[in-house]
PDB file of C-alpha atoms and ligand atoms in Angstrom:
ATOM      1  CA  MET A   1     112.565  95.496  82.469  1.00 93.00           C
ATOM      2  CA  ASP A   2     113.676  99.052  81.780  1.00 95.00           C
ATOM      3  CA  ALA A   3     113.908 101.543  84.629  1.00 96.00           C
ATOM      4  CA  ALA A   4     110.791 103.504  83.608  1.00 96.00           C
ATOM      5  CA  THR A   5     108.626 100.374  83.614  1.00 97.00           C
ATOM      6  CA  PHE A   6     110.130  99.294  86.914  1.00 97.00           C
ATOM      7  CA  VAL A   7     109.433 102.652  88.582  1.00 97.00           C
ATOM      8  CA  GLU A   8     105.814 102.575  87.389  1.00 97.00           C
ATOM      9  CA  GLU A   9     105.375  99.027  88.718  1.00 96.00           C
ATOM     10  CA  LEU A  10     106.956  99.933  92.062  1.00 96.00           C
ATOM     11  CA  SER A  11     104.750 103.001  92.304  1.00 96.00           C
ATOM     12  CA  ALA A  12     101.611 100.946  91.604  1.00 95.00           C
ATOM     13  CA  ALA A  13     102.636  98.295  94.166  1.00 93.00           C
ATOM     14  CA  ASN A  14     103.324 100.993  96.755  1.00 93.00           C
ATOM     15  CA  GLN A  15     100.000 102.714  96.108  1.00 92.00           C
ATOM     16  CA  GLU A  16      98.118  99.474  96.623  1.00 89.00           C
ATOM     17  CA  ILE A  17      99.640  99.078 100.093  1.00 86.00           C
ATOM     18  CA  LEU A  18      99.360 102.787 100.843  1.00 86.00           C
ATOM     19  CA  SER A  19      95.631 102.602 100.284  1.00 84.00           C
ATOM     20  CA  ARG A  20      95.582 100.409 103.402  1.00 77.00           C
ATOM     21  CA  LEU A  21      97.205 103.248 105.323  1.00 71.00           C
ATOM     22  CA  ALA A  22      94.303 105.459 104.363  1.00 60.00           C
ATOM     23  CA  PRO A  23      91.138 103.676 105.513  1.00 54.00           C
ATOM     24  CA  ALA A  24      88.025 105.838 105.418  1.00 45.00           C
ATOM     25  CA  GLU A  25      87.658 105.797 109.190  1.00 47.00           C
ATOM     26  CA  THR A  26      90.943 107.613 109.677  1.00 45.00           C
ATOM     27  CA  LEU A  27      89.269 110.603 108.063  1.00 40.00           C
ATOM     28  CA  VAL A  28      86.475 110.580 110.607  1.00 39.00           C
ATOM     29  CA  ALA A  29      87.256 113.370 112.982  1.00 33.00           C
ATOM     30  CA  GLU A  30      87.761 112.277 116.546  1.00 33.00           C
ATOM     31  CA  SER A  31      86.946 114.279 119.583  1.00 30.00           C
ATOM     32  CA  GLY A  32      89.751 116.349 121.014  1.00 36.00           C
ATOM     33  CA  GLY A  33      90.832 119.952 120.842  1.00 39.00           C
ATOM     34  CA  ASP A  34      94.108 121.801 120.777  1.00 38.00           C
ATOM     35  CA  LEU A  35      95.767 119.493 123.273  1.00 44.00           C
ATOM     36  CA  ARG A  36      95.275 116.617 120.890  1.00 80.00           C
ATOM     37  CA  LEU A  37      96.590 118.705 118.008  1.00 90.00           C
ATOM     38  CA  GLU A  38      99.607 119.570 120.145  1.00 90.00           C
ATOM     39  CA  ASN A  39     100.315 115.868 120.619  1.00 87.00           C
ATOM     40  CA  LEU A  40     100.047 115.167 116.904  1.00 89.00           C
ATOM     41  CA  LEU A  41     102.352 118.052 116.076  1.00 93.00           C
ATOM     42  CA  LYS A  42     104.897 116.801 118.606  1.00 91.00           C
ATOM     43  CA  ILE A  43     104.859 113.411 116.832  1.00 88.00           C
ATOM     44  CA  ALA A  44     105.395 115.379 113.603  1.00 93.00           C
ATOM     45  CA  LEU A  45     108.465 117.041 115.152  1.00 95.00           C
ATOM     46  CA  ARG A  46     109.903 113.631 115.914  1.00 93.00           C
ATOM     47  CA  ASN A  47     109.242 112.426 112.351  1.00 93.00           C
ATOM     48  CA  GLU A  48     110.791 115.538 110.814  1.00 96.00           C
ATOM     49  CA  LEU A  49     113.906 115.276 112.964  1.00 97.00           C
ATOM     50  CA  GLU A  50     114.357 111.593 112.158  1.00 96.00           C
ATOM     51  CA  ALA A  51     113.943 112.335 108.433  1.00 97.00           C
ATOM     52  CA  THR A  52     116.523 115.129 108.734  1.00 97.00           C
ATOM     53  CA  GLU A  53     118.922 112.817 110.526  1.00 97.00           C
ATOM     54  CA  ILE A  54     118.718 109.966 108.009  1.00 97.00           C
ATOM     55  CA  ALA A  55     119.061 112.222 104.962  1.00 98.00           C
ATOM     56  CA  ALA A  56     122.088 113.906 106.564  1.00 98.00           C
ATOM     57  CA  ARG A  57     123.757 110.581 107.412  1.00 98.00           C
ATOM     58  CA  TRP A  58     123.235 109.362 103.851  1.00 98.00           C
ATOM     59  CA  LEU A  59     124.494 112.624 102.377  1.00 97.00           C
ATOM     60  CA  VAL A  60     127.836 112.017 104.086  1.00 97.00           C
ATOM     61  CA  SER A  61     128.134 108.352 103.065  1.00 97.00           C
ATOM     62  CA  THR A  62     127.078 108.635  99.399  1.00 95.00           C
ATOM     63  CA  ALA A  63     129.606 109.213  96.621  1.00 93.00           C
ATOM     64  CA  ASP A  64     127.183 109.983  93.757  1.00 95.00           C
ATOM     65  CA  VAL A  65     126.950 113.783  93.526  1.00 96.00           C
ATOM     66  CA  GLU A  66     123.321 113.888  92.312  1.00 96.00           C
ATOM     67  CA  VAL A  67     122.242 111.608  95.151  1.00 97.00           C
ATOM     68  CA  LYS A  68     124.324 113.557  97.655  1.00 97.00           C
ATOM     69  CA  LEU A  69     122.628 116.816  96.626  1.00 97.00           C
ATOM     70  CA  SER A  70     119.234 115.144  96.725  1.00 97.00           C
ATOM     71  CA  PHE A  71     119.771 114.035 100.335  1.00 98.00           C
ATOM     72  CA  ALA A  72     121.171 117.472 101.186  1.00 98.00           C
ATOM     73  CA  ARG A  73     118.046 119.153  99.811  1.00 98.00           C
ATOM     74  CA  GLN A  74     115.843 116.754 101.756  1.00 98.00           C
ATOM     75  CA  ALA A  75     117.786 117.220 105.010  1.00 98.00           C
ATOM     76  CA  GLY A  76     117.408 120.987 104.691  1.00 98.00           C
ATOM     77  CA  ASP A  77     113.682 120.771 103.944  1.00 98.00           C
ATOM     78  CA  GLU A  78     112.964 118.393 106.843  1.00 98.00           C
ATOM     79  CA  ALA A  79     114.892 120.674 109.213  1.00 98.00           C
ATOM     80  CA  LYS A  80     112.841 123.601 107.870  1.00 98.00           C
ATOM     81  CA  HIS A  81     109.631 121.631 108.520  1.00 98.00           C
ATOM     82  CA  TYR A  82     110.775 121.024 112.083  1.00 98.00           C
ATOM     83  CA  ARG A  83     111.255 124.748 112.656  1.00 98.00           C
ATOM     84  CA  LEU A  84     107.944 125.638 110.981  1.00 98.00           C
ATOM     85  CA  ILE A  85     106.001 123.145 113.103  1.00 98.00           C
ATOM     86  CA  GLU A  86     107.853 124.245 116.236  1.00 97.00           C
ATOM     87  CA  ALA A  87     106.979 127.907 115.563  1.00 98.00           C
ATOM     88  CA  HIS A  88     103.388 126.913 114.813  1.00 98.00           C
ATOM     89  CA  LEU A  89     103.143 124.996 118.096  1.00 97.00           C
ATOM     90  CA  ARG A  90     104.367 128.073 119.979  1.00 96.00           C
ATOM     91  CA  GLU A  91     101.750 130.193 118.200  1.00 96.00           C
ATOM     92  CA  LEU A  92      99.171 127.691 119.402  1.00 94.00           C
ATOM     93  CA  GLY A  93     100.434 128.320 122.933  1.00 94.00           C
ATOM     94  CA  ALA A  94     102.380 125.096 123.403  1.00 93.00           C
ATOM     95  CA  ASP A  95     105.176 125.020 125.952  1.00 93.00           C
ATOM     96  CA  LEU A  96     108.132 123.240 124.372  1.00 94.00           C
ATOM     97  CA  SER A  97     110.632 123.857 127.146  1.00 93.00           C
ATOM     98  CA  GLY A  98     112.203 120.527 128.017  1.00 93.00           C
ATOM     99  CA  PHE A  99     110.611 118.822 125.016  1.00 95.00           C
ATOM    100  CA  ASP A 100     112.946 116.219 123.497  1.00 96.00           C
ATOM    101  CA  PRO A 101     111.631 114.907 120.162  1.00 94.00           C
ATOM    102  CA  LEU A 102     113.957 111.904 120.370  1.00 93.00           C
ATOM    103  CA  ALA A 103     113.234 111.046 123.996  1.00 91.00           C
ATOM    104  CA  GLN A 104     111.902 107.634 122.911  1.00 87.00           C
ATOM    105  CA  GLY A 105     114.877 106.989 120.640  1.00 91.00           C
ATOM    106  CA  LEU A 106     114.757 106.409 116.901  1.00 92.00           C
ATOM    107  CA  SER A 107     111.679 104.704 115.459  1.00 90.00           C
ATOM    108  CA  PRO A 108     111.982 101.163 114.013  1.00 91.00           C
ATOM    109  CA  LEU A 109     111.626 102.623 110.505  1.00 93.00           C
ATOM    110  CA  THR A 110     114.570 104.980 111.021  1.00 95.00           C
ATOM    111  CA  VAL A 111     116.633 102.205 112.585  1.00 95.00           C
ATOM    112  CA  TYR A 112     115.939 100.088 109.485  1.00 97.00           C
ATOM    113  CA  LEU A 113     116.738 102.917 107.060  1.00 97.00           C
ATOM    114  CA  ASP A 114     120.012 103.506 108.883  1.00 97.00           C
ATOM    115  CA  THR A 115     121.114  99.946 108.043  1.00 97.00           C
ATOM    116  CA  LEU A 116     120.858 100.570 104.286  1.00 97.00           C
ATOM    117  CA  GLU A 117     124.210 101.129 102.601  1.00 96.00           C
ATOM    118  CA  ASP A 118     123.264 100.669  98.975  1.00 96.00           C
ATOM    119  CA  THR A 119     122.317 103.840  97.092  1.00 97.00           C
ATOM    120  CA  VAL A 120     119.427 102.346  95.126  1.00 98.00           C
ATOM    121  CA  GLU A 121     117.973 100.895  98.344  1.00 98.00           C
ATOM    122  CA  ARG A 122     118.287 104.226 100.143  1.00 98.00           C
ATOM    123  CA  VAL A 123     116.594 106.124  97.324  1.00 98.00           C
ATOM    124  CA  ALA A 124     113.814 103.530  96.975  1.00 98.00           C
ATOM    125  CA  ALA A 125     113.160 103.336 100.721  1.00 97.00           C
ATOM    126  CA  GLY A 126     113.967 106.774 102.094  1.00 96.00           C
ATOM    127  CA  GLN A 127     112.736 109.010  99.303  1.00 97.00           C
ATOM    128  CA  PHE A 128     110.506 107.213  96.836  1.00 97.00           C
ATOM    129  CA  THR A 129     108.570 105.159  99.430  1.00 96.00           C
ATOM    130  CA  ARG A 130     108.898 106.978 102.742  1.00 95.00           C
ATOM    131  CA  GLU A 131     107.908 110.263 101.127  1.00 96.00           C
ATOM    132  CA  ALA A 132     104.927 108.591  99.439  1.00 95.00           C
ATOM    133  CA  ILE A 133     103.859 107.411 102.908  1.00 91.00           C
ATOM    134  CA  ALA A 134     104.309 110.953 104.243  1.00 92.00           C
ATOM    135  CA  LEU A 135     102.070 112.301 101.474  1.00 93.00           C
ATOM    136  CA  VAL A 136      99.237 109.925 102.397  1.00 90.00           C
ATOM    137  CA  LYS A 137      99.550 110.535 106.140  1.00 88.00           C
ATOM    138  CA  ASN A 138      99.775 114.300 105.705  1.00 92.00           C
ATOM    139  CA  GLN A 139      96.695 114.278 103.487  1.00 92.00           C
ATOM    140  CA  GLN A 140      94.795 112.456 106.238  1.00 88.00           C
ATOM    141  CA  PHE A 141      96.117 114.938 108.775  1.00 90.00           C
ATOM    142  CA  ILE A 142      95.064 117.916 106.632  1.00 93.00           C
ATOM    143  CA  ALA A 143      91.556 116.465 106.328  1.00 90.00           C
ATOM    144  CA  PHE A 144      91.456 115.902 110.093  1.00 88.00           C
ATOM    145  CA  CYS A 145      92.617 119.483 110.783  1.00 92.00           C
ATOM    146  CA  GLU A 146      90.020 120.908 108.430  1.00 92.00           C
ATOM    147  CA  ALA A 147      87.265 118.824 110.019  1.00 89.00           C
ATOM    148  CA  GLN A 148      88.344 120.004 113.471  1.00 88.00           C
ATOM    149  CA  GLY A 149      88.677 123.652 112.463  1.00 93.00           C
ATOM    150  CA  HIS A 150      92.475 123.738 112.795  1.00 94.00           C
ATOM    151  CA  THR A 151      92.679 125.920 109.713  1.00 96.00           C
ATOM    152  CA  ALA A 152      96.161 127.384 110.227  1.00 97.00           C
ATOM    153  CA  THR A 153      97.671 123.923 110.723  1.00 97.00           C
ATOM    154  CA  ALA A 154      95.924 122.612 107.605  1.00 97.00           C
ATOM    155  CA  THR A 155      97.240 125.585 105.616  1.00 97.00           C
ATOM    156  CA  LEU A 156     100.818 125.059 106.848  1.00 98.00           C
ATOM    157  CA  TYR A 157     100.696 121.463 105.704  1.00 98.00           C
ATOM    158  CA  ARG A 158      98.826 121.981 102.434  1.00 97.00           C
ATOM    159  CA  GLU A 159     100.741 125.007 101.171  1.00 97.00           C
ATOM    160  CA  THR A 160     104.278 124.366 102.422  1.00 97.00           C
ATOM    161  CA  ILE A 161     105.133 121.011 103.963  1.00 98.00           C
ATOM    162  CA  GLN A 162     103.163 118.805 101.592  1.00 97.00           C
ATOM    163  CA  LYS A 163     104.713 120.490  98.521  1.00 97.00           C
ATOM    164  CA  ASP A 164     108.204 119.699  99.801  1.00 97.00           C
ATOM    165  CA  GLU A 165     107.286 116.075 100.544  1.00 97.00           C
ATOM    166  CA  GLU A 166     105.972 115.750  96.985  1.00 97.00           C
ATOM    167  CA  TYR A 167     109.298 117.040  95.737  1.00 97.00           C
ATOM    168  CA  HIS A 168     111.237 114.545  97.893  1.00 97.00           C
ATOM    169  CA  HIS A 169     109.200 111.712  96.386  1.00 97.00           C
ATOM    170  CA  LEU A 170     109.897 113.130  92.918  1.00 97.00           C
ATOM    171  CA  LEU A 171     113.637 113.270  93.667  1.00 97.00           C
ATOM    172  CA  GLY A 172     113.450 109.581  94.576  1.00 97.00           C
ATOM    173  CA  ARG A 173     111.609 108.827  91.335  1.00 97.00           C
ATOM    174  CA  GLN A 174     114.160 110.678  89.194  1.00 97.00           C
ATOM    175  CA  LEU A 175     117.091 108.938  90.883  1.00 98.00           C
ATOM    176  CA  LEU A 176     115.482 105.504  90.565  1.00 98.00           C
ATOM    177  CA  LEU A 177     115.037 106.084  86.840  1.00 98.00           C
ATOM    178  CA  ARG A 178     118.807 106.468  86.589  1.00 97.00           C
ATOM    179  CA  LEU A 179     119.851 103.843  89.164  1.00 97.00           C
ATOM    180  CA  ALA A 180     117.342 100.973  88.919  1.00 97.00           C
ATOM    181  CA  THR A 181     118.542  99.720  85.558  1.00 97.00           C
ATOM    182  CA  THR A 182     119.521  96.112  86.293  1.00 98.00           C
ATOM    183  CA  PRO A 183     117.410  93.213  87.601  1.00 97.00           C
ATOM    184  CA  GLN A 184     119.633  93.118  90.713  1.00 98.00           C
ATOM    185  CA  ALA A 185     119.216  96.822  91.455  1.00 98.00           C
ATOM    186  CA  GLN A 186     115.465  96.583  90.846  1.00 98.00           C
ATOM    187  CA  GLU A 187     115.164  93.650  93.228  1.00 98.00           C
ATOM    188  CA  ARG A 188     117.086  95.506  95.946  1.00 98.00           C
ATOM    189  CA  ALA A 189     114.925  98.587  95.433  1.00 98.00           C
ATOM    190  CA  ARG A 190     111.738  96.497  95.576  1.00 97.00           C
ATOM    191  CA  GLN A 191     112.744  94.776  98.799  1.00 97.00           C
ATOM    192  CA  ALA A 192     113.744  98.043 100.485  1.00 98.00           C
ATOM    193  CA  ALA A 193     110.429  99.645  99.479  1.00 97.00           C
ATOM    194  CA  THR A 194     108.465  96.634 100.730  1.00 95.00           C
ATOM    195  CA  ARG A 195     110.201  96.622 104.115  1.00 95.00           C
ATOM    196  CA  THR A 196     109.639 100.364 104.487  1.00 95.00           C
ATOM    197  CA  LEU A 197     105.914  99.936 103.855  1.00 92.00           C
ATOM    198  CA  GLU A 198     105.721  97.001 106.269  1.00 90.00           C
ATOM    199  CA  LEU A 199     107.350  99.072 108.995  1.00 89.00           C
ATOM    200  CA  ALA A 200     105.034 102.001 108.287  1.00 83.00           C
ATOM    201  CA  GLU A 201     102.017  99.699 108.542  1.00 74.00           C
ATOM    202  CA  GLU A 202     103.351  98.282 111.810  1.00 73.00           C
ATOM    203  CA  LEU A 203     103.934 101.785 113.122  1.00 65.00           C
ATOM    204  CA  GLN A 204     100.444 102.863 112.212  1.00 66.00           C
ATOM    205  CA  HIS A 205      98.982  99.750 113.797  1.00 65.00           C
ATOM    206  CA  LEU A 206     101.017 100.450 116.931  1.00 59.00           C
ATOM    207  CA  ALA A 207      99.905 104.070 117.023  1.00 59.00           C
ATOM    208  CA  LEU A 208      96.289 103.010 116.570  1.00 59.00           C
ATOM    209  CA  THR A 209      96.238 100.338 119.238  1.00 61.00           C
ATOM    210  CA  LYS A 210      98.593 101.756 121.848  1.00 58.00           C
ATOM    211  CA  MET A 211      98.094 105.478 121.563  1.00 56.00           C
ATOM    212  CA  GLY A 212      94.768 105.854 119.782  1.00 61.00           C
ATOM    213  CA  VAL A 213      96.453 108.129 117.246  1.00 61.00           C
ATOM    214  CA  HIS A 214      94.867 108.075 113.785  1.00 61.00           C
ATOM    215  CA  HIS A 215      96.124 111.194 112.122  1.00 64.00           C
ATOM    216  CA  ALA A 216      99.779 111.704 112.980  1.00 70.00           C
ATOM    217  CA  PRO A 217     101.491 113.537 110.140  1.00 76.00           C
ATOM    218  CA  GLY A 218     104.499 112.081 108.341  1.00 73.00           C
ATOM    219  CA  CYS A 219     107.721 113.781 107.313  1.00 71.00           C
TER     220      CYS A 219
HETATM  221 FE1  FE2 B 301     110.154 114.737 103.261  1.00 56.73          FE
HETATM  222 FE1  FE2 B 302     109.128 116.903 106.186  1.00 56.73          FE
END
């Protein structure tokens, strides 16, 4: 099939799975005040740093100039998100001295992404799919913040972070339209997207069962 048809099919397949990441109950506000918000924002710091790291690694090891610049833009944005969330946490009164966002090491999703060497796989997994996941999780987080009265946090996500994540997904879409032109490339892209979604589902399941976290924002 042509690249445009493929990208639409991949998007539809992703959305079907993503709807499982957004069950209605995750929008039900849980009890918990600023301490809980602080925890969620610290998880967000970890996600942003891991997203920065992967985009930067791929920037170095990609020859295609358009793709290189796309990863560079993403790395810069994710680093900016880290700083914005960090400053916001301090405004909320959080003490970040001694805080290491990577204390638990890289997440399984980042470890998987780091194994990808093929450009079409990287774009399909790291931008087109991972950023679509981030959009869904951030939307849930915004709804949670609004329900809990965390207005400033909701505004930060809605007006700044979420717009960048939308753009990262769009970058992935534009690159796939140029790169996913053969059946082989489309199959590699599809498999990388599927594995990314599986890992995200596993991560969410883990967060739900082990930590009781429903609303952790993405990247
Ligand atoms: Fe992003
Ligand atoms: Fe981000």
